[in-house]
Amino acid sequence: MTDSLFIAGKEFRSRLIVGTGKYKSFQETARALEASGADMVTVAVRRVNLDRSKESLLDYIDPKRYFLLPNTAGCYTADDTIRTARLAREVGLSDWVKLEVIGDQATLYPDVQATLEATAVLAKEGFTVLAYTSDDIVIAKRLVDAGAAAVMPLGAPIGSGLGIQNTVNLRILRELITGVPLIVDAGVGTASDAAIAMELGYDAVLMNTGIAGAQEPILMAEAMKHAVVAGRQAHLAGRMPRKLYATASSPLEGVVR
């Protein structure tokens, strides 16, 4: 079965997008990427050595194998976010960007107004913007109108590992946002969380800490790969209806007594 993910016309075979932070070493990062089966990986522009004057994370990511998605982690204003995205493009990383504008340091919740402002500016400049945001349907619609190529609502606070805490809002978003891919970003802690996100009908899942923070990151990366596939297949298959009372697996009709 061919079931590719398309973002801004570009095809990705895997619906798992992985980050590259918090690993014990660059070597462990590379092994986790391999085990995850991901096509797209995110790199924090402000946390990577861009001039390659010394060993860099970029030395361990094969650009022929992985699509590099710069992200604006660590930015707290629209202006700072825009500058960071422009820098990534200028040094040749990509004109795609995972746009992240943090509004609160304690919770790392997004500043949605600044996210809208930055999305509008960067989209007009030709960037393909994947916007990290809250689970607010109004903001999601405005991001699409501003030119976002994908909307990425959080499932729980960044790095919390709490799993999908807001299924009702995510269901509403899935029902009402149809023009661009929806990607759950943040909060995934284990494989079942990823499967739930995909069963809700989301187009992909982005995660970092859920893999890097595991006791065995390589094994968890492989588990996440299978979970995303299983969740997607379950969504496409359509689950059985929920019923209040039991229904026999072997019906009694036609049984000779």
PDB file of C-alpha atoms in Angstrom:
ATOM      1  CA  MET A   1       0.000   0.000   0.000  1.00  0.00           C
ATOM      2  CA  THR A   2       1.326   3.386  -1.000  1.00  0.00           C
ATOM      3  CA  ASP A   3       0.300   5.939   1.602  1.00  0.00           C
ATOM      4  CA  SER A   4       2.718   8.817   1.335  1.00  0.00           C
ATOM      5  CA  LEU A   5       2.593  12.089   3.221  1.00  0.00           C
ATOM      6  CA  PHE A   6       2.529  15.192   1.046  1.00  0.00           C
ATOM      7  CA  ILE A   7       3.470  18.629   2.354  1.00  0.00           C
ATOM      8  CA  ALA A   8       3.541  21.549  -0.085  1.00  0.00           C
ATOM      9  CA  GLY A   9       3.645  19.048  -2.929  1.00  0.00           C
ATOM     10  CA  LYS A  10       6.674  17.160  -1.586  1.00  0.00           C
ATOM     11  CA  GLU A  11       6.312  13.451  -0.912  1.00  0.00           C
ATOM     12  CA  PHE A  12       7.500  11.722   2.250  1.00  0.00           C
ATOM     13  CA  ARG A  13       7.273   7.966   2.728  1.00  0.00           C
ATOM     14  CA  SER A  14       7.350   8.115   6.528  1.00  0.00           C
ATOM     15  CA  ARG A  15       4.765   9.913   8.632  1.00  0.00           C
ATOM     16  CA  LEU A  16       7.153  10.117  11.558  1.00  0.00           C
ATOM     17  CA  ILE A  17       9.222  13.305  11.825  1.00  0.00           C
ATOM     18  CA  VAL A  18      11.987  13.292  14.401  1.00  0.00           C
ATOM     19  CA  GLY A  19      14.085  15.888  16.172  1.00  0.00           C
ATOM     20  CA  THR A  20      17.811  15.741  16.774  1.00  0.00           C
ATOM     21  CA  GLY A  21      18.278  17.241  20.237  1.00  0.00           C
ATOM     22  CA  LYS A  22      18.939  15.759  23.682  1.00  0.00           C
ATOM     23  CA  TYR A  23      20.840  12.657  22.572  1.00  0.00           C
ATOM     24  CA  LYS A  24      23.970  11.551  24.414  1.00  0.00           C
ATOM     25  CA  SER A  25      26.129  11.897  21.305  1.00  0.00           C
ATOM     26  CA  PHE A  26      25.964  12.649  17.598  1.00  0.00           C
ATOM     27  CA  GLN A  27      26.541   8.941  16.988  1.00  0.00           C
ATOM     28  CA  GLU A  28      23.479   8.023  19.038  1.00  0.00           C
ATOM     29  CA  THR A  29      21.484  10.620  17.123  1.00  0.00           C
ATOM     30  CA  ALA A  30      22.472   9.023  13.824  1.00  0.00           C
ATOM     31  CA  ARG A  31      21.523   5.537  15.029  1.00  0.00           C
ATOM     32  CA  ALA A  32      18.147   6.749  16.291  1.00  0.00           C
ATOM     33  CA  LEU A  33      17.394   8.436  12.976  1.00  0.00           C
ATOM     34  CA  GLU A  34      18.192   5.206  11.183  1.00  0.00           C
ATOM     35  CA  ALA A  35      15.969   3.151  13.490  1.00  0.00           C
ATOM     36  CA  SER A  36      13.040   5.582  13.211  1.00  0.00           C
ATOM     37  CA  GLY A  37      12.738   5.213   9.454  1.00  0.00           C
ATOM     38  CA  ALA A  38      11.999   8.944   9.232  1.00  0.00           C
ATOM     39  CA  ASP A  39      12.476  10.893   6.006  1.00  0.00           C
ATOM     40  CA  MET A  40      12.376  14.329   7.633  1.00  0.00           C
ATOM     41  CA  VAL A  41      14.442  15.462  10.604  1.00  0.00           C
ATOM     42  CA  THR A  42      14.424  18.780  12.413  1.00  0.00           C
ATOM     43  CA  VAL A  43      17.505  20.749  13.419  1.00  0.00           C
ATOM     44  CA  ALA A  44      17.452  23.709  15.808  1.00  0.00           C
ATOM     45  CA  VAL A  45      19.133  26.524  13.874  1.00  0.00           C
ATOM     46  CA  ARG A  46      20.268  28.321  17.019  1.00  0.00           C
ATOM     47  CA  ARG A  47      21.790  25.207  18.560  1.00  0.00           C
ATOM     48  CA  VAL A  48      23.870  23.803  15.725  1.00  0.00           C
ATOM     49  CA  ASN A  49      27.277  24.798  14.448  1.00  0.00           C
ATOM     50  CA  LEU A  50      26.432  26.247  11.040  1.00  0.00           C
ATOM     51  CA  ASP A  51      29.920  27.239   9.906  1.00  0.00           C
ATOM     52  CA  ARG A  52      31.147  23.604  10.262  1.00  0.00           C
ATOM     53  CA  SER A  53      34.441  24.851  11.745  1.00  0.00           C
ATOM     54  CA  LYS A  54      34.297  21.956  14.208  1.00  0.00           C
ATOM     55  CA  GLU A  55      32.350  18.738  14.577  1.00  0.00           C
ATOM     56  CA  SER A  56      28.666  19.409  13.982  1.00  0.00           C
ATOM     57  CA  LEU A  57      25.412  17.514  14.139  1.00  0.00           C
ATOM     58  CA  LEU A  58      25.112  18.204  10.421  1.00  0.00           C
ATOM     59  CA  ASP A  59      28.113  15.913   9.834  1.00  0.00           C
ATOM     60  CA  TYR A  60      25.942  12.997  10.961  1.00  0.00           C
ATOM     61  CA  ILE A  61      22.849  13.700   8.857  1.00  0.00           C
ATOM     62  CA  ASP A  62      23.097  12.544   5.244  1.00  0.00           C
ATOM     63  CA  PRO A  63      21.293  15.196   3.149  1.00  0.00           C
ATOM     64  CA  LYS A  64      20.782  12.618   0.389  1.00  0.00           C
ATOM     65  CA  ARG A  65      18.813  10.436   2.777  1.00  0.00           C
ATOM     66  CA  TYR A  66      17.062  12.878   5.097  1.00  0.00           C
ATOM     67  CA  PHE A  67      15.100  16.023   4.362  1.00  0.00           C
ATOM     68  CA  LEU A  68      16.386  18.689   6.718  1.00  0.00           C
ATOM     69  CA  LEU A  69      13.770  20.841   8.448  1.00  0.00           C
ATOM     70  CA  PRO A  70      15.333  23.793  10.316  1.00  0.00           C
ATOM     71  CA  ASN A  71      13.380  24.857  13.382  1.00  0.00           C
ATOM     72  CA  THR A  72      13.326  28.120  15.293  1.00  0.00           C
ATOM     73  CA  ALA A  73      13.490  26.613  18.790  1.00  0.00           C
ATOM     74  CA  GLY A  74      14.590  29.135  21.382  1.00  0.00           C
ATOM     75  CA  CYS A  75      12.902  32.114  19.712  1.00  0.00           C
ATOM     76  CA  TYR A  76      10.536  34.265  21.772  1.00  0.00           C
ATOM     77  CA  THR A  77       9.514  36.987  19.310  1.00  0.00           C
ATOM     78  CA  ALA A  78       8.268  37.093  15.742  1.00  0.00           C
ATOM     79  CA  ASP A  79      11.266  39.176  14.649  1.00  0.00           C
ATOM     80  CA  ASP A  80      13.762  36.756  16.158  1.00  0.00           C
ATOM     81  CA  THR A  81      11.965  33.836  14.555  1.00  0.00           C
ATOM     82  CA  ILE A  82      11.976  35.487  11.137  1.00  0.00           C
ATOM     83  CA  ARG A  83      15.702  36.265  11.400  1.00  0.00           C
ATOM     84  CA  THR A  84      16.461  32.670  12.383  1.00  0.00           C
ATOM     85  CA  ALA A  85      14.530  31.271   9.429  1.00  0.00           C
ATOM     86  CA  ARG A  86      16.295  33.649   7.056  1.00  0.00           C
ATOM     87  CA  LEU A  87      19.668  32.614   8.488  1.00  0.00           C
ATOM     88  CA  ALA A  88      18.869  28.948   7.865  1.00  0.00           C
ATOM     89  CA  ARG A  89      18.075  29.724   4.250  1.00  0.00           C
ATOM     90  CA  GLU A  90      21.148  31.919   3.786  1.00  0.00           C
ATOM     91  CA  VAL A  91      23.542  29.201   4.971  1.00  0.00           C
ATOM     92  CA  GLY A  92      21.902  26.693   2.653  1.00  0.00           C
ATOM     93  CA  LEU A  93      19.957  24.553   5.115  1.00  0.00           C
ATOM     94  CA  SER A  94      16.492  24.945   3.610  1.00  0.00           C
ATOM     95  CA  ASP A  95      13.700  27.323   2.725  1.00  0.00           C
ATOM     96  CA  TRP A  96      11.411  25.110   4.796  1.00  0.00           C
ATOM     97  CA  VAL A  97      11.024  25.926   8.473  1.00  0.00           C
ATOM     98  CA  LYS A  98       9.362  24.475  11.526  1.00  0.00           C
ATOM     99  CA  LEU A  99       8.205  27.763  12.974  1.00  0.00           C
ATOM    100  CA  GLU A 100       8.215  27.862  16.751  1.00  0.00           C
ATOM    101  CA  VAL A 101       7.692  31.034  18.789  1.00  0.00           C
ATOM    102  CA  ILE A 102       7.630  30.397  22.526  1.00  0.00           C
ATOM    103  CA  GLY A 103       5.349  32.602  24.599  1.00  0.00           C
ATOM    104  CA  ASP A 104       5.944  31.254  28.097  1.00  0.00           C
ATOM    105  CA  GLN A 105       9.231  29.936  29.420  1.00  0.00           C
ATOM    106  CA  ALA A 106       7.757  27.720  32.133  1.00  0.00           C
ATOM    107  CA  THR A 107       5.337  25.808  29.917  1.00  0.00           C
ATOM    108  CA  LEU A 108       6.933  26.447  26.493  1.00  0.00           C
ATOM    109  CA  TYR A 109       3.475  27.167  25.148  1.00  0.00           C
ATOM    110  CA  PRO A 110       3.510  28.986  21.818  1.00  0.00           C
ATOM    111  CA  ASP A 111       2.898  32.696  21.381  1.00  0.00           C
ATOM    112  CA  VAL A 112       0.149  32.257  18.824  1.00  0.00           C
ATOM    113  CA  GLN A 113      -0.064  35.921  17.815  1.00  0.00           C
ATOM    114  CA  ALA A 114       3.673  36.065  17.119  1.00  0.00           C
ATOM    115  CA  THR A 115       3.389  32.741  15.297  1.00  0.00           C
ATOM    116  CA  LEU A 116       0.730  34.216  13.011  1.00  0.00           C
ATOM    117  CA  GLU A 117       2.843  37.291  12.329  1.00  0.00           C
ATOM    118  CA  ALA A 118       5.966  35.285  11.510  1.00  0.00           C
ATOM    119  CA  THR A 119       4.041  32.821   9.355  1.00  0.00           C
ATOM    120  CA  ALA A 120       2.557  35.604   7.241  1.00  0.00           C
ATOM    121  CA  VAL A 121       5.956  37.256   6.676  1.00  0.00           C
ATOM    122  CA  LEU A 122       7.861  34.064   5.887  1.00  0.00           C
ATOM    123  CA  ALA A 123       5.163  32.622   3.638  1.00  0.00           C
ATOM    124  CA  LYS A 124       5.253  35.803   1.551  1.00  0.00           C
ATOM    125  CA  GLU A 125       9.035  35.406   1.282  1.00  0.00           C
ATOM    126  CA  GLY A 126       8.634  31.932  -0.198  1.00  0.00           C
ATOM    127  CA  PHE A 127       9.242  29.814   2.881  1.00  0.00           C
ATOM    128  CA  THR A 128       7.352  26.582   3.404  1.00  0.00           C
ATOM    129  CA  VAL A 129       6.138  27.085   6.966  1.00  0.00           C
ATOM    130  CA  LEU A 130       5.174  24.267   9.315  1.00  0.00           C
ATOM    131  CA  ALA A 131       3.750  26.114  12.293  1.00  0.00           C
ATOM    132  CA  TYR A 132       3.863  24.791  15.864  1.00  0.00           C
ATOM    133  CA  THR A 133       0.802  26.066  17.679  1.00  0.00           C
ATOM    134  CA  SER A 134      -1.825  25.481  20.337  1.00  0.00           C
ATOM    135  CA  ASP A 135      -4.904  23.326  19.771  1.00  0.00           C
ATOM    136  CA  ASP A 136      -7.085  26.409  19.130  1.00  0.00           C
ATOM    137  CA  ILE A 137      -9.218  25.977  16.000  1.00  0.00           C
ATOM    138  CA  VAL A 138      -9.441  29.737  15.401  1.00  0.00           C
ATOM    139  CA  ILE A 139      -5.656  30.112  15.403  1.00  0.00           C
ATOM    140  CA  ALA A 140      -5.259  27.043  13.210  1.00  0.00           C
ATOM    141  CA  LYS A 141      -7.601  28.503  10.585  1.00  0.00           C
ATOM    142  CA  ARG A 142      -5.762  31.821  10.680  1.00  0.00           C
ATOM    143  CA  LEU A 143      -2.423  30.064  10.217  1.00  0.00           C
ATOM    144  CA  VAL A 144      -3.765  28.383   7.092  1.00  0.00           C
ATOM    145  CA  ASP A 145      -5.010  31.731   5.823  1.00  0.00           C
ATOM    146  CA  ALA A 146      -1.573  33.244   6.581  1.00  0.00           C
ATOM    147  CA  GLY A 147       0.093  30.674   4.339  1.00  0.00           C
ATOM    148  CA  ALA A 148       1.166  27.822   6.626  1.00  0.00           C
ATOM    149  CA  ALA A 149       1.876  24.635   4.671  1.00  0.00           C
ATOM    150  CA  ALA A 150       1.125  22.520   7.747  1.00  0.00           C
ATOM    151  CA  VAL A 151      -0.365  23.165  11.172  1.00  0.00           C
ATOM    152  CA  MET A 152       1.271  21.444  14.132  1.00  0.00           C
ATOM    153  CA  PRO A 153      -0.819  21.517  17.323  1.00  0.00           C
ATOM    154  CA  LEU A 154       0.690  20.254  20.561  1.00  0.00           C
ATOM    155  CA  GLY A 155      -0.555  17.083  22.183  1.00  0.00           C
ATOM    156  CA  ALA A 156       0.892  18.141  25.555  1.00  0.00           C
ATOM    157  CA  PRO A 157       3.645  20.524  26.677  1.00  0.00           C
ATOM    158  CA  ILE A 158       6.998  20.184  24.902  1.00  0.00           C
ATOM    159  CA  GLY A 159       9.166  17.470  26.420  1.00  0.00           C
ATOM    160  CA  SER A 160       6.553  16.483  29.006  1.00  0.00           C
ATOM    161  CA  GLY A 161       5.950  12.943  27.761  1.00  0.00           C
ATOM    162  CA  LEU A 162       2.376  13.189  29.041  1.00  0.00           C
ATOM    163  CA  GLY A 163       0.886  11.795  25.854  1.00  0.00           C
ATOM    164  CA  ILE A 164      -2.157  13.137  24.045  1.00  0.00           C
ATOM    165  CA  GLN A 165      -3.998  15.184  26.665  1.00  0.00           C
ATOM    166  CA  ASN A 166      -6.409  17.099  24.454  1.00  0.00           C
ATOM    167  CA  THR A 167      -8.162  14.558  22.252  1.00  0.00           C
ATOM    168  CA  VAL A 168     -11.394  16.548  22.030  1.00  0.00           C
ATOM    169  CA  ASN A 169      -9.690  19.640  20.644  1.00  0.00           C
ATOM    170  CA  LEU A 170      -7.520  17.571  18.342  1.00  0.00           C
ATOM    171  CA  ARG A 171     -10.623  15.829  16.988  1.00  0.00           C
ATOM    172  CA  ILE A 172     -12.257  19.187  16.290  1.00  0.00           C
ATOM    173  CA  LEU A 173      -9.138  20.403  14.508  1.00  0.00           C
ATOM    174  CA  ARG A 174      -9.031  17.230  12.417  1.00  0.00           C
ATOM    175  CA  GLU A 175     -12.662  17.651  11.412  1.00  0.00           C
ATOM    176  CA  LEU A 176     -12.443  21.342  10.512  1.00  0.00           C
ATOM    177  CA  ILE A 177      -8.934  21.749   9.055  1.00  0.00           C
ATOM    178  CA  THR A 178      -8.715  19.994   5.702  1.00  0.00           C
ATOM    179  CA  GLY A 179      -6.640  22.235   3.452  1.00  0.00           C
ATOM    180  CA  VAL A 180      -3.186  21.394   4.848  1.00  0.00           C
ATOM    181  CA  PRO A 181      -1.621  18.492   6.766  1.00  0.00           C
ATOM    182  CA  LEU A 182      -2.118  18.365  10.520  1.00  0.00           C
ATOM    183  CA  ILE A 183       0.845  17.107  12.521  1.00  0.00           C
ATOM    184  CA  VAL A 184       0.828  16.417  16.262  1.00  0.00           C
ATOM    185  CA  ASP A 185       3.919  18.066  17.689  1.00  0.00           C
ATOM    186  CA  ALA A 186       5.025  17.780  21.338  1.00  0.00           C
ATOM    187  CA  GLY A 187       3.964  15.647  24.277  1.00  0.00           C
ATOM    188  CA  VAL A 188       4.451  12.152  22.846  1.00  0.00           C
ATOM    189  CA  GLY A 189       6.104   9.934  25.458  1.00  0.00           C
ATOM    190  CA  THR A 190       5.763   6.393  24.174  1.00  0.00           C
ATOM    191  CA  ALA A 191       4.577   4.368  21.213  1.00  0.00           C
ATOM    192  CA  SER A 192       0.911   4.228  22.228  1.00  0.00           C
ATOM    193  CA  ASP A 193       0.791   8.056  22.251  1.00  0.00           C
ATOM    194  CA  ALA A 194       1.983   8.142  18.651  1.00  0.00           C
ATOM    195  CA  ALA A 195      -0.562   5.507  17.654  1.00  0.00           C
ATOM    196  CA  ILE A 196      -3.388   7.501  19.265  1.00  0.00           C
ATOM    197  CA  ALA A 197      -2.394  10.636  17.367  1.00  0.00           C
ATOM    198  CA  MET A 198      -2.478   8.750  14.089  1.00  0.00           C
ATOM    199  CA  GLU A 199      -5.750   7.004  14.946  1.00  0.00           C
ATOM    200  CA  LEU A 200      -7.284  10.455  15.411  1.00  0.00           C
ATOM    201  CA  GLY A 201      -6.594  10.984  11.724  1.00  0.00           C
ATOM    202  CA  TYR A 202      -3.528  13.182  11.980  1.00  0.00           C
ATOM    203  CA  ASP A 203      -1.232  13.160   8.993  1.00  0.00           C
ATOM    204  CA  ALA A 204       2.022  12.763  10.919  1.00  0.00           C
ATOM    205  CA  VAL A 205       3.658  12.986  14.331  1.00  0.00           C
ATOM    206  CA  LEU A 206       6.765  14.982  15.229  1.00  0.00           C
ATOM    207  CA  MET A 207       8.747  14.012  18.290  1.00  0.00           C
ATOM    208  CA  ASN A 208      12.152  14.380  19.892  1.00  0.00           C
ATOM    209  CA  THR A 209      12.224  13.820  23.658  1.00  0.00           C
ATOM    210  CA  GLY A 210       9.975  10.767  23.438  1.00  0.00           C
ATOM    211  CA  ILE A 211      12.846   9.010  21.665  1.00  0.00           C
ATOM    212  CA  ALA A 212      15.937  10.807  22.975  1.00  0.00           C
ATOM    213  CA  GLY A 213      14.723  10.659  26.595  1.00  0.00           C
ATOM    214  CA  ALA A 214      13.992   6.926  26.565  1.00  0.00           C
ATOM    215  CA  GLN A 215      16.259   4.537  28.440  1.00  0.00           C
ATOM    216  CA  GLU A 216      17.018   2.858  25.098  1.00  0.00           C
ATOM    217  CA  PRO A 217      16.582   5.569  22.436  1.00  0.00           C
ATOM    218  CA  ILE A 218      17.393   3.336  19.462  1.00  0.00           C
ATOM    219  CA  LEU A 219      14.807   0.757  20.474  1.00  0.00           C
ATOM    220  CA  MET A 220      12.242   3.478  21.182  1.00  0.00           C
ATOM    221  CA  ALA A 221      12.862   5.025  17.756  1.00  0.00           C
ATOM    222  CA  GLU A 222      12.001   1.699  16.160  1.00  0.00           C
ATOM    223  CA  ALA A 223       8.913   1.368  18.366  1.00  0.00           C
ATOM    224  CA  MET A 224       7.739   4.829  17.302  1.00  0.00           C
ATOM    225  CA  LYS A 225       8.172   3.885  13.656  1.00  0.00           C
ATOM    226  CA  HIS A 226       5.881   0.887  14.062  1.00  0.00           C
ATOM    227  CA  ALA A 227       3.387   2.844  16.182  1.00  0.00           C
ATOM    228  CA  VAL A 228       2.930   5.543  13.549  1.00  0.00           C
ATOM    229  CA  VAL A 229       2.401   2.915  10.842  1.00  0.00           C
ATOM    230  CA  ALA A 230      -0.056   0.946  12.998  1.00  0.00           C
ATOM    231  CA  GLY A 231      -2.006   4.041  13.999  1.00  0.00           C
ATOM    232  CA  ARG A 232      -2.275   5.190  10.396  1.00  0.00           C
ATOM    233  CA  GLN A 233      -3.449   1.765   9.239  1.00  0.00           C
ATOM    234  CA  ALA A 234      -6.013   1.591  12.045  1.00  0.00           C
ATOM    235  CA  HIS A 235      -7.347   5.006  11.041  1.00  0.00           C
ATOM    236  CA  LEU A 236      -7.662   3.978   7.404  1.00  0.00           C
ATOM    237  CA  ALA A 237      -9.256   0.645   8.340  1.00  0.00           C
ATOM    238  CA  GLY A 238     -11.918   2.285  10.508  1.00  0.00           C
ATOM    239  CA  ARG A 239     -12.422   0.952  14.007  1.00  0.00           C
ATOM    240  CA  MET A 240     -15.453  -1.115  14.978  1.00  0.00           C
ATOM    241  CA  PRO A 241     -18.370   0.771  16.569  1.00  0.00           C
ATOM    242  CA  ARG A 242     -18.327   1.104  20.336  1.00  0.00           C
ATOM    243  CA  LYS A 243     -21.216  -0.684  22.047  1.00  0.00           C
ATOM    244  CA  LEU A 244     -22.495  -0.555  25.597  1.00  0.00           C
ATOM    245  CA  TYR A 245     -23.213  -4.311  25.790  1.00  0.00           C
ATOM    246  CA  ALA A 246     -21.408  -7.435  24.673  1.00  0.00           C
ATOM    247  CA  THR A 247     -21.706  -8.941  21.221  1.00  0.00           C
ATOM    248  CA  ALA A 248     -20.699 -12.576  20.798  1.00  0.00           C
ATOM    249  CA  SER A 249     -17.693 -13.125  18.559  1.00  0.00           C
ATOM    250  CA  SER A 250     -19.337 -16.323  17.322  1.00  0.00           C
ATOM    251  CA  PRO A 251     -23.004 -15.495  16.601  1.00  0.00           C
ATOM    252  CA  LEU A 252     -25.619 -18.008  17.682  1.00  0.00           C
ATOM    253  CA  GLU A 253     -27.672 -17.706  14.475  1.00  0.00           C
ATOM    254  CA  GLY A 254     -27.712 -21.005  12.630  1.00  0.00           C
ATOM    255  CA  VAL A 255     -26.387 -23.019  15.546  1.00  0.00           C
ATOM    256  CA  VAL A 256     -28.087 -26.442  15.846  1.00  0.00           C
ATOM    257  CA  ARG A 257     -29.201 -27.209  19.371  1.00  0.00           C
TER     258      ARG A 257
END
